[in-house]
mmCIF file with all atom_site columns, C-alpha atoms in Angstrom:
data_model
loop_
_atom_site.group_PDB
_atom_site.id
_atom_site.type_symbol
_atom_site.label_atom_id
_atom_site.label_alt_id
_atom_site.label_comp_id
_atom_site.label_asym_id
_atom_site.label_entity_id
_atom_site.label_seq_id
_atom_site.pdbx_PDB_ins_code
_atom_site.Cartn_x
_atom_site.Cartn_y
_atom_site.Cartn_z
_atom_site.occupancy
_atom_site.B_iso_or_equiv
_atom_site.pdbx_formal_charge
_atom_site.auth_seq_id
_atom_site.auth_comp_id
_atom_site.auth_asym_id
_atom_site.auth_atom_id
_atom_site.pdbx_PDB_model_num
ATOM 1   C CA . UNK A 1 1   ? 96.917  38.737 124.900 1.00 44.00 ? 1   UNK A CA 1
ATOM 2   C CA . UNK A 1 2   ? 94.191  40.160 125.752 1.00 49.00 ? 2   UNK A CA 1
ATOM 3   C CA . UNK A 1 3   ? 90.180  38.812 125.462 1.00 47.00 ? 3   UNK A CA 1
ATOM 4   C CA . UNK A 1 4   ? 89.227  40.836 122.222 1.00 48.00 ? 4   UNK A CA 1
ATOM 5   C CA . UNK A 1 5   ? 92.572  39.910 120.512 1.00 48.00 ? 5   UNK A CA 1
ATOM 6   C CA . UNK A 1 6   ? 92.174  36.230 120.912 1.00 47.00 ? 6   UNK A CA 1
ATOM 7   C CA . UNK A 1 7   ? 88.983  36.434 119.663 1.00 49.00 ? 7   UNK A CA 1
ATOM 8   C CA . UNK A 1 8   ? 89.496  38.583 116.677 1.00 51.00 ? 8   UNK A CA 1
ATOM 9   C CA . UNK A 1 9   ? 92.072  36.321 115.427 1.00 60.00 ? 9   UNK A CA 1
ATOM 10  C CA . UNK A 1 10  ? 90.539  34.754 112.353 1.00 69.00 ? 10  UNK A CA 1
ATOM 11  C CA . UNK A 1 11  ? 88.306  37.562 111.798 1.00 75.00 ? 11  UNK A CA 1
ATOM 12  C CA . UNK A 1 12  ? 87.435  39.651 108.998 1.00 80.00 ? 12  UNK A CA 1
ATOM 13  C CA . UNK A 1 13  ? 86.640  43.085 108.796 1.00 78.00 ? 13  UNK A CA 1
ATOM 14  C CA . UNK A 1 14  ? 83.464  42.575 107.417 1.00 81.00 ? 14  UNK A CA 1
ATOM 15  C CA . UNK A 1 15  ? 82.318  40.691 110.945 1.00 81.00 ? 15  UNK A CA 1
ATOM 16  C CA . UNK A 1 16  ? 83.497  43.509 113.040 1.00 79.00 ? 16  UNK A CA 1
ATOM 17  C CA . UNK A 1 17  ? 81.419  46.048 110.916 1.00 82.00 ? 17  UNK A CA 1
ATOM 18  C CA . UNK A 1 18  ? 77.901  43.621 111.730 1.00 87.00 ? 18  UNK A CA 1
ATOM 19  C CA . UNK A 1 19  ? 78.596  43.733 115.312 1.00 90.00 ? 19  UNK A CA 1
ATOM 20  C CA . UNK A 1 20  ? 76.534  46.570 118.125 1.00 92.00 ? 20  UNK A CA 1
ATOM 21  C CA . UNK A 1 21  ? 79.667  48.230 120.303 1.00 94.00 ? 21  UNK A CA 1
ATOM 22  C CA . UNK A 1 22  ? 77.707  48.236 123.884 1.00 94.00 ? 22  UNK A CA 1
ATOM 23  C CA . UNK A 1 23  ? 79.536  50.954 126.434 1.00 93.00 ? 23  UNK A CA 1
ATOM 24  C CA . UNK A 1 24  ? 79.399  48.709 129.861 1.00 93.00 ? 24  UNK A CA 1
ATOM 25  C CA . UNK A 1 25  ? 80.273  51.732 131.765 1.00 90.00 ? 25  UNK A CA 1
ATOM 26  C CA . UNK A 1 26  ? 76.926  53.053 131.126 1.00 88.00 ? 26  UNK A CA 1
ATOM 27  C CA . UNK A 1 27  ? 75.188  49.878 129.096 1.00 89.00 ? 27  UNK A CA 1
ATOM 28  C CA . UNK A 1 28  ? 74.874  52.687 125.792 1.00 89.00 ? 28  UNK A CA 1
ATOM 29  C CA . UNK A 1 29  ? 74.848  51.454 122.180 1.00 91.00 ? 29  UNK A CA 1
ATOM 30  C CA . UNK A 1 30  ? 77.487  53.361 120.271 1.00 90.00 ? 30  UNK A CA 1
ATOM 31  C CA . UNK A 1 31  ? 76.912  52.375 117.018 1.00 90.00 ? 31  UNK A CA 1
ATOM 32  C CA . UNK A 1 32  ? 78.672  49.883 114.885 1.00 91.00 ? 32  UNK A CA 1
ATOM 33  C CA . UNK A 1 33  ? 82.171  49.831 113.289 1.00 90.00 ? 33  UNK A CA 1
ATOM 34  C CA . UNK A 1 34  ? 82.336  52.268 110.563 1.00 87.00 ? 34  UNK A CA 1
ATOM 35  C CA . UNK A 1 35  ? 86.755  52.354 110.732 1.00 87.00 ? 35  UNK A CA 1
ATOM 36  C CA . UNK A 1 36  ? 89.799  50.679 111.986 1.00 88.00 ? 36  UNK A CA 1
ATOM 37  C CA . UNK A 1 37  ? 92.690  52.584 112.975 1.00 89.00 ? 37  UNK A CA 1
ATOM 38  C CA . UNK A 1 38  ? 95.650  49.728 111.829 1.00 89.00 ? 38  UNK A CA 1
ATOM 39  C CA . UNK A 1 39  ? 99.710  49.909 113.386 1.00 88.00 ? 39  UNK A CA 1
ATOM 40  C CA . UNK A 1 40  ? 100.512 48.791 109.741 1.00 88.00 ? 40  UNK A CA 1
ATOM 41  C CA . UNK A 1 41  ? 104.134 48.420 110.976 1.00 87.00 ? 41  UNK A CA 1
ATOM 42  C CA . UNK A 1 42  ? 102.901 45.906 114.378 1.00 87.00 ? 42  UNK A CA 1
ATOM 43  C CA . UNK A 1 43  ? 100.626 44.893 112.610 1.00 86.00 ? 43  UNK A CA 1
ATOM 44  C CA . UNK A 1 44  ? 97.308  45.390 114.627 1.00 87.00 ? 44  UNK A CA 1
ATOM 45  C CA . UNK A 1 45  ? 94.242  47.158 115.189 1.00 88.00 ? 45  UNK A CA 1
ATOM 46  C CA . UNK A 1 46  ? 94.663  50.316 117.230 1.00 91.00 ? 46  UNK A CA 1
ATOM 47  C CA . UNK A 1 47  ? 91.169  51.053 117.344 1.00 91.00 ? 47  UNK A CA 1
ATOM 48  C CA . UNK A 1 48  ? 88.006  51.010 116.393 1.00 91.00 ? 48  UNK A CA 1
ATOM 49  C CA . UNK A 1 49  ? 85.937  53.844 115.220 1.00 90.00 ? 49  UNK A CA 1
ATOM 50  C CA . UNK A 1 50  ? 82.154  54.285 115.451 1.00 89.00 ? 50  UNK A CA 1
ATOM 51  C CA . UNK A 1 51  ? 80.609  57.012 113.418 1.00 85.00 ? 51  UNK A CA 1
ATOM 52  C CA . UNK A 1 52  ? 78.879  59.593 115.716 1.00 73.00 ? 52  UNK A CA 1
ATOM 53  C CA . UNK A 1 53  ? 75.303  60.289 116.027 1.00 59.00 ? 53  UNK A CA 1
ATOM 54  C CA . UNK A 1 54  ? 75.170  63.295 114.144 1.00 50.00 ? 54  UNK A CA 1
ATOM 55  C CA . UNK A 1 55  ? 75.973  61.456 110.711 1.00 44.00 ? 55  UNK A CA 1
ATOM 56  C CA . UNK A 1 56  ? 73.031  59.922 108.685 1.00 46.00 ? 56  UNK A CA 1
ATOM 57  C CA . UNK A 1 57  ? 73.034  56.677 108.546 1.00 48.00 ? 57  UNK A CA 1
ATOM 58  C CA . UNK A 1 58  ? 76.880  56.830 108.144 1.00 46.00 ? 58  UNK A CA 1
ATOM 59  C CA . UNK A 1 59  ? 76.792  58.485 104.779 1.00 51.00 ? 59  UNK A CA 1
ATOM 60  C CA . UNK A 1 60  ? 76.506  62.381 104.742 1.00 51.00 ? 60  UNK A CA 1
ATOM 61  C CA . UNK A 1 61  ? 79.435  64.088 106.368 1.00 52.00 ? 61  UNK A CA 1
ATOM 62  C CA . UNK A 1 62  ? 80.068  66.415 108.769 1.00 52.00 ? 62  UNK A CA 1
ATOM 63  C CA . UNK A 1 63  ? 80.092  64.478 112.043 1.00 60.00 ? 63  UNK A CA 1
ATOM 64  C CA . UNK A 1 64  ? 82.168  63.516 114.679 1.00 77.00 ? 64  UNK A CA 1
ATOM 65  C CA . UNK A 1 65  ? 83.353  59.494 115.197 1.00 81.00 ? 65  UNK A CA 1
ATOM 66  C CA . UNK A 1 66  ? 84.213  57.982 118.704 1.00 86.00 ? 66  UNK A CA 1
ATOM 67  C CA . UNK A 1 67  ? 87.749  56.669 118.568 1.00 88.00 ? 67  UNK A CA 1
ATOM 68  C CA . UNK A 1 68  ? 87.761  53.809 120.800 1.00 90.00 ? 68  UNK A CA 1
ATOM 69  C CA . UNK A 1 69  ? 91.287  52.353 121.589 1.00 92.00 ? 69  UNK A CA 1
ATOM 70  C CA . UNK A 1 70  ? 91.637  48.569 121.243 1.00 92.00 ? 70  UNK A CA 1
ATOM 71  C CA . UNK A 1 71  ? 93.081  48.107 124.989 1.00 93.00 ? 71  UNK A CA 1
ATOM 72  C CA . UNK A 1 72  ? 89.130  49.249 125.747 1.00 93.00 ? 72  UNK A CA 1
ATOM 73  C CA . UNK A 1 73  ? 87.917  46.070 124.002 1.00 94.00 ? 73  UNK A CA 1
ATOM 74  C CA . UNK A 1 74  ? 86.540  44.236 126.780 1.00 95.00 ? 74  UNK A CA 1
ATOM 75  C CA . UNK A 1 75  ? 85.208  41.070 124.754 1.00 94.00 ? 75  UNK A CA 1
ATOM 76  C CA . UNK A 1 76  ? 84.292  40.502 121.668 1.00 92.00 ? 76  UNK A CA 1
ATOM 77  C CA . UNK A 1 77  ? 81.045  38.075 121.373 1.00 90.00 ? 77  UNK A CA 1
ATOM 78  C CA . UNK A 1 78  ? 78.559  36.966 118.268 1.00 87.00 ? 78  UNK A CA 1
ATOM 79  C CA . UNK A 1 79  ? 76.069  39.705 118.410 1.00 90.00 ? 79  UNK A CA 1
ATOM 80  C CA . UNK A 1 80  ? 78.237  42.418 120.324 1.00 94.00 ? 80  UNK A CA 1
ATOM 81  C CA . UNK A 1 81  ? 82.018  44.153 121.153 1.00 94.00 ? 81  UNK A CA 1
ATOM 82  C CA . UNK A 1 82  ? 81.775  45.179 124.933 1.00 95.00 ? 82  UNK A CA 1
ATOM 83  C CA . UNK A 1 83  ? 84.354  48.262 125.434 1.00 94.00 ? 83  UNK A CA 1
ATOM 84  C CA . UNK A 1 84  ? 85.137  50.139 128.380 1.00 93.00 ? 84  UNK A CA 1
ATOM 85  C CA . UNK A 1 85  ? 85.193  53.335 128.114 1.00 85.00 ? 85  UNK A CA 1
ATOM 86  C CA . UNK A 1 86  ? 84.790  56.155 130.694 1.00 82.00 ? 86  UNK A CA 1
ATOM 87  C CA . UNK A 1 87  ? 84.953  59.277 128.690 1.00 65.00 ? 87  UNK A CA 1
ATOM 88  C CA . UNK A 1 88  ? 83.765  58.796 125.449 1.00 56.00 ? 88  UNK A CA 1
ATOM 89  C CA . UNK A 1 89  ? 86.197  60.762 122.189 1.00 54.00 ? 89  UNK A CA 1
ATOM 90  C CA . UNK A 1 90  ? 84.422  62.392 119.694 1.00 54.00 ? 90  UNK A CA 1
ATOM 91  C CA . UNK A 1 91  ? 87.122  63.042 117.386 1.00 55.00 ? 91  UNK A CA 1
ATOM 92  C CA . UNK A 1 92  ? 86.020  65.193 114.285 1.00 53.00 ? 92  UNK A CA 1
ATOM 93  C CA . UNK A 1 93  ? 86.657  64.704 110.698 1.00 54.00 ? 93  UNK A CA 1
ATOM 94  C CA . UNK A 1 94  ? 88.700  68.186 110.611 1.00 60.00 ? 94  UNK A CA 1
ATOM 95  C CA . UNK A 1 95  ? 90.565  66.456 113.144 1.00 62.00 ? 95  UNK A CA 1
ATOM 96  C CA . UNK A 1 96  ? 91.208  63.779 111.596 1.00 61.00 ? 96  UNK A CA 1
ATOM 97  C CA . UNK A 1 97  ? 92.144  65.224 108.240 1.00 65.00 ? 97  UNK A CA 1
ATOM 98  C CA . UNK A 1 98  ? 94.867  67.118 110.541 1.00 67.00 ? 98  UNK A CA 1
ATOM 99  C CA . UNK A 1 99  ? 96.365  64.259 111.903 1.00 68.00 ? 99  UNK A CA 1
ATOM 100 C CA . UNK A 1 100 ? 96.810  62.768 108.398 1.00 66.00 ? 100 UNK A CA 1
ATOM 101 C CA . UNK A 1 101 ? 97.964  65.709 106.869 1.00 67.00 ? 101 UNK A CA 1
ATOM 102 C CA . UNK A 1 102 ? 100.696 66.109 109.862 1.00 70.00 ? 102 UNK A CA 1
ATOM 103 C CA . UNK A 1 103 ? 101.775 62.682 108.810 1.00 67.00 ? 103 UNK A CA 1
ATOM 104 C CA . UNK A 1 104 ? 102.020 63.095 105.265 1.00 67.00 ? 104 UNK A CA 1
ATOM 105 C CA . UNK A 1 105 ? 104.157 65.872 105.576 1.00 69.00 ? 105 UNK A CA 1
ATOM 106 C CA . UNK A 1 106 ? 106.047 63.934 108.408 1.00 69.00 ? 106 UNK A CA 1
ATOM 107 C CA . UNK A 1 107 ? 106.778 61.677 105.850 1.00 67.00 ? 107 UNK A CA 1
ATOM 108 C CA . UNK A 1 108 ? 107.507 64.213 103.171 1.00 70.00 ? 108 UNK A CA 1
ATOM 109 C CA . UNK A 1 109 ? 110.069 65.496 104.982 1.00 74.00 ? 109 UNK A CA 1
ATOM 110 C CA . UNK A 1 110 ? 111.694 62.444 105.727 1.00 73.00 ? 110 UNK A CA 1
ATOM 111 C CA . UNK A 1 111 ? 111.442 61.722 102.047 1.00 73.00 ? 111 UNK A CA 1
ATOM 112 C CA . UNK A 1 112 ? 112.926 64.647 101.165 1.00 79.00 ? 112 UNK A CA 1
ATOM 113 C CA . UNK A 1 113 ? 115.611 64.980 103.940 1.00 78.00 ? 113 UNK A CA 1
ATOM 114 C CA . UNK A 1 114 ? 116.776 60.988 102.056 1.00 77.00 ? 114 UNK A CA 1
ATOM 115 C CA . UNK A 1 115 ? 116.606 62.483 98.554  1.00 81.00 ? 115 UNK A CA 1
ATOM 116 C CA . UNK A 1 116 ? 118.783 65.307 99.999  1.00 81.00 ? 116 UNK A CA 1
ATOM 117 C CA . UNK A 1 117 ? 121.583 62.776 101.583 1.00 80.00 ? 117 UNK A CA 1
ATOM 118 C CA . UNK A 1 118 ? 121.230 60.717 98.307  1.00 82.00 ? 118 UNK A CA 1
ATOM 119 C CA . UNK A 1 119 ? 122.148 64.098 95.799  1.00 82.00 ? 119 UNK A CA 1
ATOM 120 C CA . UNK A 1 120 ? 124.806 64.946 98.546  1.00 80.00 ? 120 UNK A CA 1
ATOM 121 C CA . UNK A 1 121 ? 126.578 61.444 98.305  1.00 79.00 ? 121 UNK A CA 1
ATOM 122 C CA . UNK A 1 122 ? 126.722 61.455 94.375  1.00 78.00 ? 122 UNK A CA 1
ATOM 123 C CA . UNK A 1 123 ? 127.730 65.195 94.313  1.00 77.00 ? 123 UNK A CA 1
ATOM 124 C CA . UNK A 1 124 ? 130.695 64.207 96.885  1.00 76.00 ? 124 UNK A CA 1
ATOM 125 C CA . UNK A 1 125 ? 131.616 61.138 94.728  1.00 75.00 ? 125 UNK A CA 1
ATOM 126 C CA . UNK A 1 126 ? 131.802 62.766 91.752  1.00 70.00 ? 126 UNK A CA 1
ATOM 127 C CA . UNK A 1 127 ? 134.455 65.334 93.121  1.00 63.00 ? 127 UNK A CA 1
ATOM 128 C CA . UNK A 1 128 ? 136.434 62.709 94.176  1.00 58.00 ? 128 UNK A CA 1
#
């Protein structure tokens, strides 16, 4: 377990969201958490995402966000979340949108290849 897990235990989303993410690499203030990224089947926090400078105050679109993994989370304190990160990713919103469409049809497929099996194994007992 690592330092920002056993502190996070306990904590609510809300808390991460108040918190300045401080880049020790270079001491720069990225921002605050805007996202998680969750492993719904682990259960835990992938990574944290920080909207990008070129948003507004977070609310009018078109920007990019820094994805920062959670193995970058150095520690997690009262004021601050120190990460570690060399080479900052920007990841774009038309990025993003990718990735979850690839997914959904990921899982569309899979749905789809079950529904398949399922009409297959009626079809077959029927005959029989």
């Amino acid at each position: 377990m690592n330092t920002g897990e056993s502190a996070a235990r306990g904590m609510k989303i809300s808390d991460f969201q108040t918190k300045d993410v401080i880049n020790i690499t270079d001491g720069k203030r990225l921002g605050q958490i805007s996202d998680l990224e969750l492993d719904l089947k682990q259960g835990r926090i992938e990574a944290i995402v920080v909207p990008g400078y070129s948003r507004f105050m977070g609310l009018f679109g078109g920007g990019t966000d820094l994805v920062i993994p959670w193995r970058n989370i150095v520690k997690i304190g009262s004021d601050v979340i120190l990460v570690k990160m060399d080479e900052v990713r920007e990841t774009t919103y038309d990025e993003r949108d990718r990735e979850a469409r690839m997914y959904d049809e990921q899982q569309s497929s899979r749905v789809e290849r079950v529904e398949r099996l399922e009409r297959l194994d009626r079809s077959q007992r029927r005959t029989i």
